[in-house]
Short mmCIF file of C-alpha atoms in Angstrom, two decimals:
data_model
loop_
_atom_site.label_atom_id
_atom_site.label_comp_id
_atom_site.label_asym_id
_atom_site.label_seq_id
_atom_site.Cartn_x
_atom_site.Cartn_y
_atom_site.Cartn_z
CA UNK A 265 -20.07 -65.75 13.59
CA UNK A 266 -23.18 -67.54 11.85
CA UNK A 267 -25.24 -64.73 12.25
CA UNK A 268 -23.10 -62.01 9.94
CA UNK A 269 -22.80 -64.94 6.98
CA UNK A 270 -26.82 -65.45 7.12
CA UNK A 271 -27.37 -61.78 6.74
CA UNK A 272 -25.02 -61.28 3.90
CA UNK A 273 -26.17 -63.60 1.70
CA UNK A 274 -29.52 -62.34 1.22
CA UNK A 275 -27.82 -58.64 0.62
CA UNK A 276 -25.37 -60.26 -2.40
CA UNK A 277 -28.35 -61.92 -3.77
CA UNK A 278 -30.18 -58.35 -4.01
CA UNK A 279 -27.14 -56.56 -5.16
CA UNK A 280 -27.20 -59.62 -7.93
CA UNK A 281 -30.84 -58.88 -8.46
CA UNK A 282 -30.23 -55.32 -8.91
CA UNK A 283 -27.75 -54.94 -12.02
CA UNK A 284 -30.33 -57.01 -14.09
CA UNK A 285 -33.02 -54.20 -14.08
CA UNK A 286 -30.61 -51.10 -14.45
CA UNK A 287 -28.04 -49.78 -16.86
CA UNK A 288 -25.08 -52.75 -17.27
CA UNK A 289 -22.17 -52.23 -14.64
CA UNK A 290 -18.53 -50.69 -16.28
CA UNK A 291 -16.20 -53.61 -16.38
CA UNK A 292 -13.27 -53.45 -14.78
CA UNK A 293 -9.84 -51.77 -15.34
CA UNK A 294 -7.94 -54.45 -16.72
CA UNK A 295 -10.49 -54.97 -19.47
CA UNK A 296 -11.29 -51.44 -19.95
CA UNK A 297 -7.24 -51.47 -21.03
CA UNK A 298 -7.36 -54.90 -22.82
CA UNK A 299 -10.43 -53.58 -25.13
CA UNK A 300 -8.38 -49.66 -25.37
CA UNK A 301 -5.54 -51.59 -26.39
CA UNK A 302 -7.31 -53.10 -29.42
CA UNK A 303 -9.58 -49.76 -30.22
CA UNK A 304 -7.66 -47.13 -29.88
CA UNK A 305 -4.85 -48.31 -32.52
CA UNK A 306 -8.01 -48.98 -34.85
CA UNK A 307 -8.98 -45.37 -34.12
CA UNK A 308 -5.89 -43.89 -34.83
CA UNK A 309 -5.49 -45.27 -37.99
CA UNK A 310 -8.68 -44.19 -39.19
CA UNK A 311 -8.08 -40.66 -38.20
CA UNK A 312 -5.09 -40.96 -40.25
CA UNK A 313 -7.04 -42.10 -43.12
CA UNK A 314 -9.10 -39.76 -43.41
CA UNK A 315 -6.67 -37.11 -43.35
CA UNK A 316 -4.69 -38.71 -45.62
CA UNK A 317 -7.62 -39.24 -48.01
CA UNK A 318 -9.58 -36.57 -47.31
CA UNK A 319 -10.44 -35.28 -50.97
CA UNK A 320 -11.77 -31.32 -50.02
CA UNK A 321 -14.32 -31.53 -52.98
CA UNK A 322 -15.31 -32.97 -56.38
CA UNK A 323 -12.88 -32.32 -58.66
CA UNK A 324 -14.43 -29.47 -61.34
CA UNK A 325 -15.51 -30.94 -65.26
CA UNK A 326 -17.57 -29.44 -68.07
CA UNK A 327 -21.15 -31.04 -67.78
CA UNK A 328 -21.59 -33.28 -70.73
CA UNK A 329 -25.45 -32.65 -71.00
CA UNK A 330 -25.86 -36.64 -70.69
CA UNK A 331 -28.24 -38.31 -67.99
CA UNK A 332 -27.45 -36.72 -64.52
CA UNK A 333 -24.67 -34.68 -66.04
CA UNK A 334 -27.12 -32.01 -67.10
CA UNK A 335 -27.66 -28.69 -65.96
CA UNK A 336 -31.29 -28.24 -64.50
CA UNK A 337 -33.57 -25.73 -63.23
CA UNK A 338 -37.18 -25.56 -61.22
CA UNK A 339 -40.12 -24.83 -62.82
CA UNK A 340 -43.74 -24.32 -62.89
CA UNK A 341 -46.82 -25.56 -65.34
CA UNK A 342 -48.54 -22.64 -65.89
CA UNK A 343 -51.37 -23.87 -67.95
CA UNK A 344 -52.61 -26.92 -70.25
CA UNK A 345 -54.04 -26.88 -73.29
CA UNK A 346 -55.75 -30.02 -75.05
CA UNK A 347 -54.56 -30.14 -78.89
CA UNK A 348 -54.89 -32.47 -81.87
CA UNK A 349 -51.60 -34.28 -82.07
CA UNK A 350 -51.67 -33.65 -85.40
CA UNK A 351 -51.90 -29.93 -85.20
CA UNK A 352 -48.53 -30.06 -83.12
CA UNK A 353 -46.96 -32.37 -86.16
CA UNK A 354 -47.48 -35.48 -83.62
CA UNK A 355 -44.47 -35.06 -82.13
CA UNK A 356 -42.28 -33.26 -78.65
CA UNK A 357 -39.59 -32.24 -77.42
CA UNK A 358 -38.96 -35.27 -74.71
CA UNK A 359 -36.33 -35.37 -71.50
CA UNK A 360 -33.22 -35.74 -74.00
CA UNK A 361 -33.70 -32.45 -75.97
CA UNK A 362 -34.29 -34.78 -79.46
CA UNK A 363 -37.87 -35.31 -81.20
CA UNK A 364 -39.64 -38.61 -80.74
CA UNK A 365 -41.77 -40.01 -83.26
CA UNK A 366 -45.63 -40.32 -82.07
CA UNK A 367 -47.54 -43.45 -81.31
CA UNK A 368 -50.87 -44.44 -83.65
CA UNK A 369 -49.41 -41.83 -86.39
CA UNK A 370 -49.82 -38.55 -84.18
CA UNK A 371 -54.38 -39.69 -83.33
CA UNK A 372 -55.70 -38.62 -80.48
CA UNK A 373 -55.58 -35.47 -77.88
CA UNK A 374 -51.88 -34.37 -76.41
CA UNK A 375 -51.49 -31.74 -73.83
CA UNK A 376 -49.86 -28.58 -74.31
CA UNK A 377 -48.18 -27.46 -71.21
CA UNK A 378 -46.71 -24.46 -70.92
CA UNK A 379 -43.77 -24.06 -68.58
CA UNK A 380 -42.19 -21.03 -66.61
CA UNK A 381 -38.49 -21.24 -65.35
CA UNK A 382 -38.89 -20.34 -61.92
CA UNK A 383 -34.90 -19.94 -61.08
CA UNK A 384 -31.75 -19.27 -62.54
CA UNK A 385 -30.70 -16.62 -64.82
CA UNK A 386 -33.67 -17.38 -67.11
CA UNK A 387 -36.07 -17.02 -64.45
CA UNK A 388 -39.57 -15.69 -65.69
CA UNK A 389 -38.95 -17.44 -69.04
CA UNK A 390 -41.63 -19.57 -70.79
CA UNK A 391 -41.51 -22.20 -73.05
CA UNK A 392 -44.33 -25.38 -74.35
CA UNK A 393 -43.86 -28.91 -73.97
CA UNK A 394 -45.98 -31.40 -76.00
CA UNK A 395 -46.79 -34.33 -74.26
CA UNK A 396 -48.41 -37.75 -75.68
CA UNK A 397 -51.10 -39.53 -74.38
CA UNK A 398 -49.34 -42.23 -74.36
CA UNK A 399 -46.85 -40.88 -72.33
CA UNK A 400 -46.43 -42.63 -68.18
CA UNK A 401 -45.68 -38.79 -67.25
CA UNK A 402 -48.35 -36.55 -67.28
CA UNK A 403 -48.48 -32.97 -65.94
CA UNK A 404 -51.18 -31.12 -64.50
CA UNK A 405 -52.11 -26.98 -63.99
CA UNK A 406 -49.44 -25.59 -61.41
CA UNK A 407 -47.18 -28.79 -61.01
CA UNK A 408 -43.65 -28.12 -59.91
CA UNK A 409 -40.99 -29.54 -62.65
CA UNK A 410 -37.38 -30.00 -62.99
CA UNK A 411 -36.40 -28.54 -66.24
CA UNK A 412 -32.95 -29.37 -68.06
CA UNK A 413 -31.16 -26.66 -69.53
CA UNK A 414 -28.72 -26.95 -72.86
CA UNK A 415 -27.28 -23.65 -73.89
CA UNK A 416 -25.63 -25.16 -77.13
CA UNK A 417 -29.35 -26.09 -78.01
CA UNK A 418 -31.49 -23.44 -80.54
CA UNK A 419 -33.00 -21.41 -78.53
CA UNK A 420 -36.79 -22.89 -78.52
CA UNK A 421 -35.22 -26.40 -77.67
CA UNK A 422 -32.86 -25.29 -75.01
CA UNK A 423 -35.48 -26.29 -71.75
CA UNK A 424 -37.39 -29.59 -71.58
CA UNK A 425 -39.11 -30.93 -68.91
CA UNK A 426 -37.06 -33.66 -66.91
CA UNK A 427 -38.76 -34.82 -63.76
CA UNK A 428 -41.24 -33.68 -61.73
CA UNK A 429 -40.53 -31.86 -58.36
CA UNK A 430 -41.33 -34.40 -55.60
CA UNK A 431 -39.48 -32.29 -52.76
CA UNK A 432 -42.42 -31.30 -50.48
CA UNK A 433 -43.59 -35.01 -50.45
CA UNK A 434 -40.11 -36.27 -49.71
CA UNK A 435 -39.50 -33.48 -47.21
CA UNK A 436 -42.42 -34.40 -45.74
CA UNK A 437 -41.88 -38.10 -45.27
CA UNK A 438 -38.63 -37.76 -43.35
CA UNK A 439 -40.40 -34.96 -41.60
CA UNK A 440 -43.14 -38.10 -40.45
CA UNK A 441 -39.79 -40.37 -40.29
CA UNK A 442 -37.99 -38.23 -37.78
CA UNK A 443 -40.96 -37.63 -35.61
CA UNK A 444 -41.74 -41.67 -35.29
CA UNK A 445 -37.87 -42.24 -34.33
CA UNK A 446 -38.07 -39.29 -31.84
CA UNK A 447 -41.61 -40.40 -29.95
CA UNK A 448 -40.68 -43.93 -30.04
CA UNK A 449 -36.73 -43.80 -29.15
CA UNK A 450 -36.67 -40.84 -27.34
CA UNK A 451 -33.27 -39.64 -26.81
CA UNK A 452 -31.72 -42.75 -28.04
CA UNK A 453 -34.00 -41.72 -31.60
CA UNK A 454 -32.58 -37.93 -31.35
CA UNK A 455 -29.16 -39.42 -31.14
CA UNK A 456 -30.06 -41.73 -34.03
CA UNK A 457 -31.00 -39.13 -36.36
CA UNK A 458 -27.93 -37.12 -35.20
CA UNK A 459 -25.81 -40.34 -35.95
CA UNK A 460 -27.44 -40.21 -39.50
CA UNK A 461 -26.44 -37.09 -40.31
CA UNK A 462 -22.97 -37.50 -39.67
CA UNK A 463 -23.06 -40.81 -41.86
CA UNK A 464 -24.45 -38.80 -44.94
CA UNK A 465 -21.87 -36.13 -44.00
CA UNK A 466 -19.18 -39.04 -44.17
CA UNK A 467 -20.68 -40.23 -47.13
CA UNK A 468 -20.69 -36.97 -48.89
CA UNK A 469 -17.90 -35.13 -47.86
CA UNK A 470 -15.10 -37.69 -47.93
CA UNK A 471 -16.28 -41.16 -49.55
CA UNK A 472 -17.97 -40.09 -53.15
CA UNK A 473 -15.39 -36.60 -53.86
CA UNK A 474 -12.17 -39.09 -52.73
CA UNK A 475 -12.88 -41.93 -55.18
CA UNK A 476 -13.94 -39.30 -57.43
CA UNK A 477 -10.17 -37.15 -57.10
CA UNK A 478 -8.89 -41.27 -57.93
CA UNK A 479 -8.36 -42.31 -54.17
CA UNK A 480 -8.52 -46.15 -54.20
CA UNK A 481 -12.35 -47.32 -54.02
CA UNK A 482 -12.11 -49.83 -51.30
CA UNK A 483 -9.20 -47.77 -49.04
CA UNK A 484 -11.68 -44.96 -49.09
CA UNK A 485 -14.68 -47.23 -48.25
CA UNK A 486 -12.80 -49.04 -45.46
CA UNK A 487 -11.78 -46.15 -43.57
CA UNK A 488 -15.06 -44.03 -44.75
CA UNK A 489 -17.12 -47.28 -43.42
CA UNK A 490 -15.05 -47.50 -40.06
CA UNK A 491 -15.46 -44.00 -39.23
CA UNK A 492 -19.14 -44.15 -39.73
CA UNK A 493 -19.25 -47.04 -37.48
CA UNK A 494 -17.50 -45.66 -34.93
CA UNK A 495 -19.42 -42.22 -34.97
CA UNK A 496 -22.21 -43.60 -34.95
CA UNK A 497 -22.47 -46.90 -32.31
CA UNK A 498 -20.49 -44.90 -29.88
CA UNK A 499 -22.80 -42.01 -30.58
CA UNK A 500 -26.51 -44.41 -30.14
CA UNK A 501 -24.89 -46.62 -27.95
CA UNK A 502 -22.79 -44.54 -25.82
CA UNK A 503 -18.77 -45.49 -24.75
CA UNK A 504 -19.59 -48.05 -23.08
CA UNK A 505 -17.37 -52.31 -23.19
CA UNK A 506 -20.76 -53.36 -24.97
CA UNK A 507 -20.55 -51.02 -27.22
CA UNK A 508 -16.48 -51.65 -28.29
CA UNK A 509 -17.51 -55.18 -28.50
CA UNK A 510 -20.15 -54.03 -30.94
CA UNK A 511 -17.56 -52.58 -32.57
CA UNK A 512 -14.61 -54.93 -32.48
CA UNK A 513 -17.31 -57.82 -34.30
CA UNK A 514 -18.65 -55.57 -36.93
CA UNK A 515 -14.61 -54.84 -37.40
CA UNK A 516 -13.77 -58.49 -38.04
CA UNK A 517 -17.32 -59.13 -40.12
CA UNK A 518 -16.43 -56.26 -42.22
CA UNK A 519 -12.75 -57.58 -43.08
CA UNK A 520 -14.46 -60.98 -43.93
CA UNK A 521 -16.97 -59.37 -46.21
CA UNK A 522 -13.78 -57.31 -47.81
CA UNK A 523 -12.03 -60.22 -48.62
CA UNK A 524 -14.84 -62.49 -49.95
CA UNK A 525 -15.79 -59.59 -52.01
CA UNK A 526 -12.35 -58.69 -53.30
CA UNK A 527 -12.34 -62.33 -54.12
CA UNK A 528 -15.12 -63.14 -56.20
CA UNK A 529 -15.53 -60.06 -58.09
CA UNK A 530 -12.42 -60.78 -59.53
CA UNK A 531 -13.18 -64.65 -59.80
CA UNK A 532 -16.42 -63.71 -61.71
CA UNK A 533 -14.92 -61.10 -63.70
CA UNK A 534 -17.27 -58.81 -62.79
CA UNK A 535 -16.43 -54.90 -64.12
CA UNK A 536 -18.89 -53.18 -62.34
CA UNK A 537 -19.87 -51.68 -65.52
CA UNK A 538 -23.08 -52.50 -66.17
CA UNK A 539 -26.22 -49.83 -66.94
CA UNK A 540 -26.04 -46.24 -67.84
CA UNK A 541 -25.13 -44.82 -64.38
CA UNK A 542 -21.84 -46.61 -64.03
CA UNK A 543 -21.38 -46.40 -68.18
CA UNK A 544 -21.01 -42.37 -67.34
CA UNK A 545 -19.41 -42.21 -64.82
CA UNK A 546 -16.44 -44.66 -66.12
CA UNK A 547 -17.01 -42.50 -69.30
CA UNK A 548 -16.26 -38.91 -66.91
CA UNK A 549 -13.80 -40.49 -64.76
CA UNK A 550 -11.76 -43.29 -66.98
CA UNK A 551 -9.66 -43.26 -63.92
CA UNK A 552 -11.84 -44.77 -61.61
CA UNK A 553 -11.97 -48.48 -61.12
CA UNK A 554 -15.18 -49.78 -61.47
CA UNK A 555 -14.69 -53.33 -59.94
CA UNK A 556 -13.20 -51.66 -56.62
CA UNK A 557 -16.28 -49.61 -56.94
CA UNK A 558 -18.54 -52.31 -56.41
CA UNK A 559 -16.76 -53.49 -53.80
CA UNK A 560 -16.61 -50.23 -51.80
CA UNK A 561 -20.47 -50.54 -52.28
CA UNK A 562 -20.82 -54.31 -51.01
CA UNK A 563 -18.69 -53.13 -47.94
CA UNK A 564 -20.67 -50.03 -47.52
CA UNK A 565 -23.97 -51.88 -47.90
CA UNK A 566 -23.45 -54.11 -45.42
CA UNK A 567 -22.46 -52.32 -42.89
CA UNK A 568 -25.84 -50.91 -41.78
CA UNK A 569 -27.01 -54.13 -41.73
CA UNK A 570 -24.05 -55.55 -39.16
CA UNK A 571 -24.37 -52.95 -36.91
CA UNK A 572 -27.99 -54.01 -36.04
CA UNK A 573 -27.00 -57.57 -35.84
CA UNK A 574 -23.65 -56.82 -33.66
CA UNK A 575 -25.26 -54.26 -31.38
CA UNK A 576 -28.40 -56.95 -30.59
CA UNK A 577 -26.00 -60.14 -30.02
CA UNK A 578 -23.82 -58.19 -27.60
CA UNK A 579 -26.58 -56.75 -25.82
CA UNK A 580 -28.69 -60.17 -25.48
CA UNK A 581 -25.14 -61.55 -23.74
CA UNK A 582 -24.63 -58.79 -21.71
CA UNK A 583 -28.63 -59.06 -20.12
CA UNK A 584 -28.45 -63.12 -20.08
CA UNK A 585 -25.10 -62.78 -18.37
CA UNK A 586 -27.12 -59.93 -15.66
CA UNK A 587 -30.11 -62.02 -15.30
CA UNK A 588 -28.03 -65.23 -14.13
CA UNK A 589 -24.19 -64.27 -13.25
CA UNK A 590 -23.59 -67.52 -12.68
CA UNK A 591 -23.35 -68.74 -16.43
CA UNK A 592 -19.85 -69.22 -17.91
CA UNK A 593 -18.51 -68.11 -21.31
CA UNK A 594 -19.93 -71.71 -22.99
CA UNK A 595 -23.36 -71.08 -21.15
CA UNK A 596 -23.75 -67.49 -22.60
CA UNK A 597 -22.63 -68.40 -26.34
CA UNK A 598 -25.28 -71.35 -26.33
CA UNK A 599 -27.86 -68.93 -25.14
CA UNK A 600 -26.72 -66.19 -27.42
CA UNK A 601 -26.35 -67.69 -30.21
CA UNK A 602 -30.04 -69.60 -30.35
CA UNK A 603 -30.70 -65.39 -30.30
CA UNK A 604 -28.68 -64.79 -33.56
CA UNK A 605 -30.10 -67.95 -35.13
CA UNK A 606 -33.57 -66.10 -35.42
CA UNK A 607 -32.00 -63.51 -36.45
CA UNK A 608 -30.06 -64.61 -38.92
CA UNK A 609 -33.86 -66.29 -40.56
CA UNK A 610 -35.29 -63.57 -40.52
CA UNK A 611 -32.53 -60.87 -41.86
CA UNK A 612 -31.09 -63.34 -44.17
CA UNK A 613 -34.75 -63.92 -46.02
CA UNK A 614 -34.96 -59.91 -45.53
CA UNK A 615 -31.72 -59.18 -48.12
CA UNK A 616 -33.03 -61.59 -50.52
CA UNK A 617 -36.75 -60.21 -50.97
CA UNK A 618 -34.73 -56.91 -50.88
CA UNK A 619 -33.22 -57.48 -53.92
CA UNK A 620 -35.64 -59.16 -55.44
CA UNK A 621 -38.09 -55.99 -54.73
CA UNK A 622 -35.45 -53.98 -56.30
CA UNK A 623 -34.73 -56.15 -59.35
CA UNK A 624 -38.40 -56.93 -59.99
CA UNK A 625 -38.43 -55.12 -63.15
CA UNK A 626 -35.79 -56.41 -64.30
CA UNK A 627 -36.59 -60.01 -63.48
CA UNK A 628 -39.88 -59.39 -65.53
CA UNK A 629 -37.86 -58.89 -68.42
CA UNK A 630 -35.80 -62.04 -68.15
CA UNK A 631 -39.37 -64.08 -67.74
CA UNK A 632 -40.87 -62.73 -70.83
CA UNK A 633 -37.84 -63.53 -73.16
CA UNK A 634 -38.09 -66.74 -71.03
CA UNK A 635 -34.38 -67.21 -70.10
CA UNK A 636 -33.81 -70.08 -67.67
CA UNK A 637 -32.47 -69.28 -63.99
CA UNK A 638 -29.07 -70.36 -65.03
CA UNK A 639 -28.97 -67.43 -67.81
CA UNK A 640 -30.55 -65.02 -65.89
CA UNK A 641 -27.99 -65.56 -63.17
CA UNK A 642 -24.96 -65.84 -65.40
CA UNK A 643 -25.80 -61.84 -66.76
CA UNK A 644 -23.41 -59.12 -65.06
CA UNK A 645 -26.26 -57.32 -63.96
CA UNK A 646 -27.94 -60.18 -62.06
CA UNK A 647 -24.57 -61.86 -61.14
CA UNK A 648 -23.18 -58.79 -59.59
CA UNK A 649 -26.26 -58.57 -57.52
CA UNK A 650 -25.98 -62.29 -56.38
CA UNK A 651 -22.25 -61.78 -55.09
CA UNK A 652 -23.17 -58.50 -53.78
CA UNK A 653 -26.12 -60.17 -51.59
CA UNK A 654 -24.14 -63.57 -50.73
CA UNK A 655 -20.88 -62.07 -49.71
CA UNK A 656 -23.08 -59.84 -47.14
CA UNK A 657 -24.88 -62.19 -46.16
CA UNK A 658 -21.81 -64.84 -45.42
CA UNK A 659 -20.11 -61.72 -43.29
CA UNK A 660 -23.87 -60.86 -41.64
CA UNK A 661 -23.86 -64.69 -40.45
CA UNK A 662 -20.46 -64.82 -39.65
CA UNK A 663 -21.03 -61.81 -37.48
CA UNK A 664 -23.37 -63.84 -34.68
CA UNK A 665 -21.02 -65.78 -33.82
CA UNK A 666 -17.98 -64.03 -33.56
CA UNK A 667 -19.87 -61.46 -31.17
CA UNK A 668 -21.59 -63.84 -29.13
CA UNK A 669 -18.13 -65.16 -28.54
CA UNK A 670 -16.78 -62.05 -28.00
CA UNK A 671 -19.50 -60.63 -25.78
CA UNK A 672 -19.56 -63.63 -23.47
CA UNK A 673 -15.57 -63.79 -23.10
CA UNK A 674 -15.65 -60.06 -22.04
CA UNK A 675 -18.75 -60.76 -19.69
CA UNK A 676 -17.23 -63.84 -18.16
CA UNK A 677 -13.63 -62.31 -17.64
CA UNK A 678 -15.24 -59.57 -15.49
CA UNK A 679 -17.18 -61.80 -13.07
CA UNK A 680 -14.50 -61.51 -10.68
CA UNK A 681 -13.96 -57.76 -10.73
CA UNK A 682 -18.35 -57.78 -10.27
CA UNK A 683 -17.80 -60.30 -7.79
CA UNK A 684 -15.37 -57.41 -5.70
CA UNK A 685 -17.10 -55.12 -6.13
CA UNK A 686 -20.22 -56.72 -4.93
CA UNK A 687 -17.85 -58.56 -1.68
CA UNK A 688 -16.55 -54.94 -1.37
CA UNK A 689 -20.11 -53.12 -0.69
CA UNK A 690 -21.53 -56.36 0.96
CA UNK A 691 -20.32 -55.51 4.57
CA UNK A 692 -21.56 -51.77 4.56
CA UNK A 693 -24.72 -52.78 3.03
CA UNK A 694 -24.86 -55.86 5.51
CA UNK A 695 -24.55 -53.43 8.28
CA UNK A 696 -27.04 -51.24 7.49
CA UNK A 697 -29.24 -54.09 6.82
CA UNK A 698 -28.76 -55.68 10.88
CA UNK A 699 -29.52 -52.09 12.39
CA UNK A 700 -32.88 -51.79 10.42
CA UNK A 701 -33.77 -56.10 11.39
CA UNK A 702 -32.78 -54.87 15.02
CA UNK A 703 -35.42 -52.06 15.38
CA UNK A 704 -38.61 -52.64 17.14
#
């Protein structure tokens, strides 16, 4: 009788030993239900969504010829030519189609570019733009431009250069992007980039053309921001309990962030009408509401963010609670949670040099008409930046916790079902393991 309990011990301590170096175990069928029960409703409903919602298209509007509501074309500089700015009257025919007024009185050399349309139904055609020297964009022999067309315009001012064409570099930079993911994550990278695509496709196809047709902002971002989340953890992550914890915490984050958000937007009276961008748009589609708007955006933000932080926590509680099955639900949230605490450091100090990257111009301008911080923070544009950046970051902190707790109840509620599994294969095992000890 003592000899069959000394030989299975060491054989439950291997099977033990085992699960912490492979793939987690499935959990068992009562919380494989418990976690359908909460999912699958959640699922459902954002299926319905997006048929309800779903917009099929932009809805149609004459171009207004303003900002990114012209009509453009490629082109090509053919050749340059180096002219007295006075000979060309000192002035050119900039991005907007009007004539600007020359710096210094007209002195000094401009170029003379001339430019060939290389598509649509003017393709072949020619015509010169004058540019400064003074001016940041200068072209050189053979550049690729983006040309803006205005038919209404006489027929010499109809083209004007608009941008350069940056698509090879850009191409090739997400060309370099896609190889890194790929060599580094493998399949898990392919599946990445696949997950991606779908998000752009969600992002394109249903979220921008339904607030556009006058869908509710944040409805469509909710269930646009859902189904993205859902595509793509399941997708990277695979259908897996970790995963639909994942999932259930950046849920609940994502309803705090909501809320907040919906909160203080309207608290700070902030329109979410504040540059040129938003002016035209509000000005094309009165119908739209621009505060909702910016909260659709907050939500959408953050979610990228959340799923990195979600999918992390629940994995470091799922390998604590392999590496030592022994530790209960209050065990694995103190040792998860000094995980998210670095994380939070570091991601919360990430968001703010984010923005203040991004708003660096703009915070240039506030220290040369040397406004305090108060006044700089109490203008729209900077104050709908803060809220945007604090109300994520309050639902990305909020987000440790609730799936470290989560994680580590699911974890600790399957310890029994482990445990019979393991006390189910022990005697087979154990066998196998006395005929091999008994062999000379």
């Amino acid at each position: 009788m003592t000899s069959p309990r000394i030989d299975h011990e060491p054989q439950t301590h291997q099977h033990g030993h085992s699960h912490s170096h492979g793939p987690a175990a499935p959990v068992s069928k009562h919380l494989r239900k418990v976690i359908a029960a909460v999912l699958f409703p959640f699922a459902a409903a954002v299926l319905v969504g997006l048929v309800a919602l779903w917009p099929g298209g932009a809805p149609p509007h004459e171009r207004t010829g303003v900002g990114f509501d012209r009509q453009t074309q490629q082109g090509k500089v053919v050749n340059i030519d180096k002219v007295d700015c006075k000979e060309v009257n000192a002035a050119r025919t900039p991005v907007d189609g009007d004539t600007t007024p020359p710096s210094e009185g007209g002195q000094g050399l401009c170029k003379k570019a001339r430019i060939e349309v290389t598509t649509g139904h003017d393709k072949g055609r020619t015509f010169v733009e004058i540019i400064q020297p003074d001016t940041p964009r200068q072209l050189r022999d053979g550049q690729g431009v983006v040309v803006a067309y205005a038919p209404d315009a006489p027929r010499d001012l109809q083209y004007s250069v608009t941008d350069v064409n940056r698509k090879f570099p850009m191409a090739l930079l997400a060309g370099i992007f896609a190889l890194v993911v790929v060599a580094v994550g493998r399949m898990r990278g392919v599946m990445a980039l696949v997950a991606l695509a779908v998000s752009f496709a969600v992002l394109t196809l249903f979220i921008l053309p339904a607030i556009l047709q006058g869908s509710n902002p944040l409805l469509v971002a909710v269930v646009g921001a859902s189904a993205i989340m859902l595509i793509a953890l399941y997708m990277c992550h695979g259908l897996t309990a970790r995963t639909s914890v994942a999932v259930i915490g950046t849920l609940i984050s994502l309803l705090l962030i909501g809320l907040l958000g919906s909160l203080f937007i309207g608290w700070a009276s902030l329109t979410g009408n504040t540059d040129d961008n938003t002016g035209l748009i509000h000005g094309l589609y009165p119908h739209i509401d621009m505060s909702g708007l910016l909260l659709a955006g907050v939500i959408i933000g953050s979610l990228g963010v959340l799923d990195d932080v979600t999918v992390t926590q629940t994995s470091a509680v799922w390998e604590l609670h392999q590496a030592n099955p022994t530790l209960g639900v209050r065990g694995l949230y103190r040792a998860g949670i000094r995980i998210g605490r670095d994380h939070i450091a570091s991601v919360v100090n990430t968001l703010v040099l984010a923005y203040a990257g991004a708003a660096l111009p703009l915070l240039l301008l506030f220290s040369v008409a040397q406004s305090s911080v108060g006044t700089v923070a109490n203008s729209e544009l900077v104050a709908e930046e803060i809220v945007r950046t604090l109300v994520g970051s309050i639902g990305l902190v909020a987000s440790v916790p609730v799936t470290t707790v989560l994680a580590a109840l699911v974890v600790s509620a399957d310890r029994t079902g482990l445990g019979a599994e393991a006390g189910a294969s022990a005697p087979v095992r154990t066998g196998r393991g006395r005929r091999r000890r008994t062999r000379p």
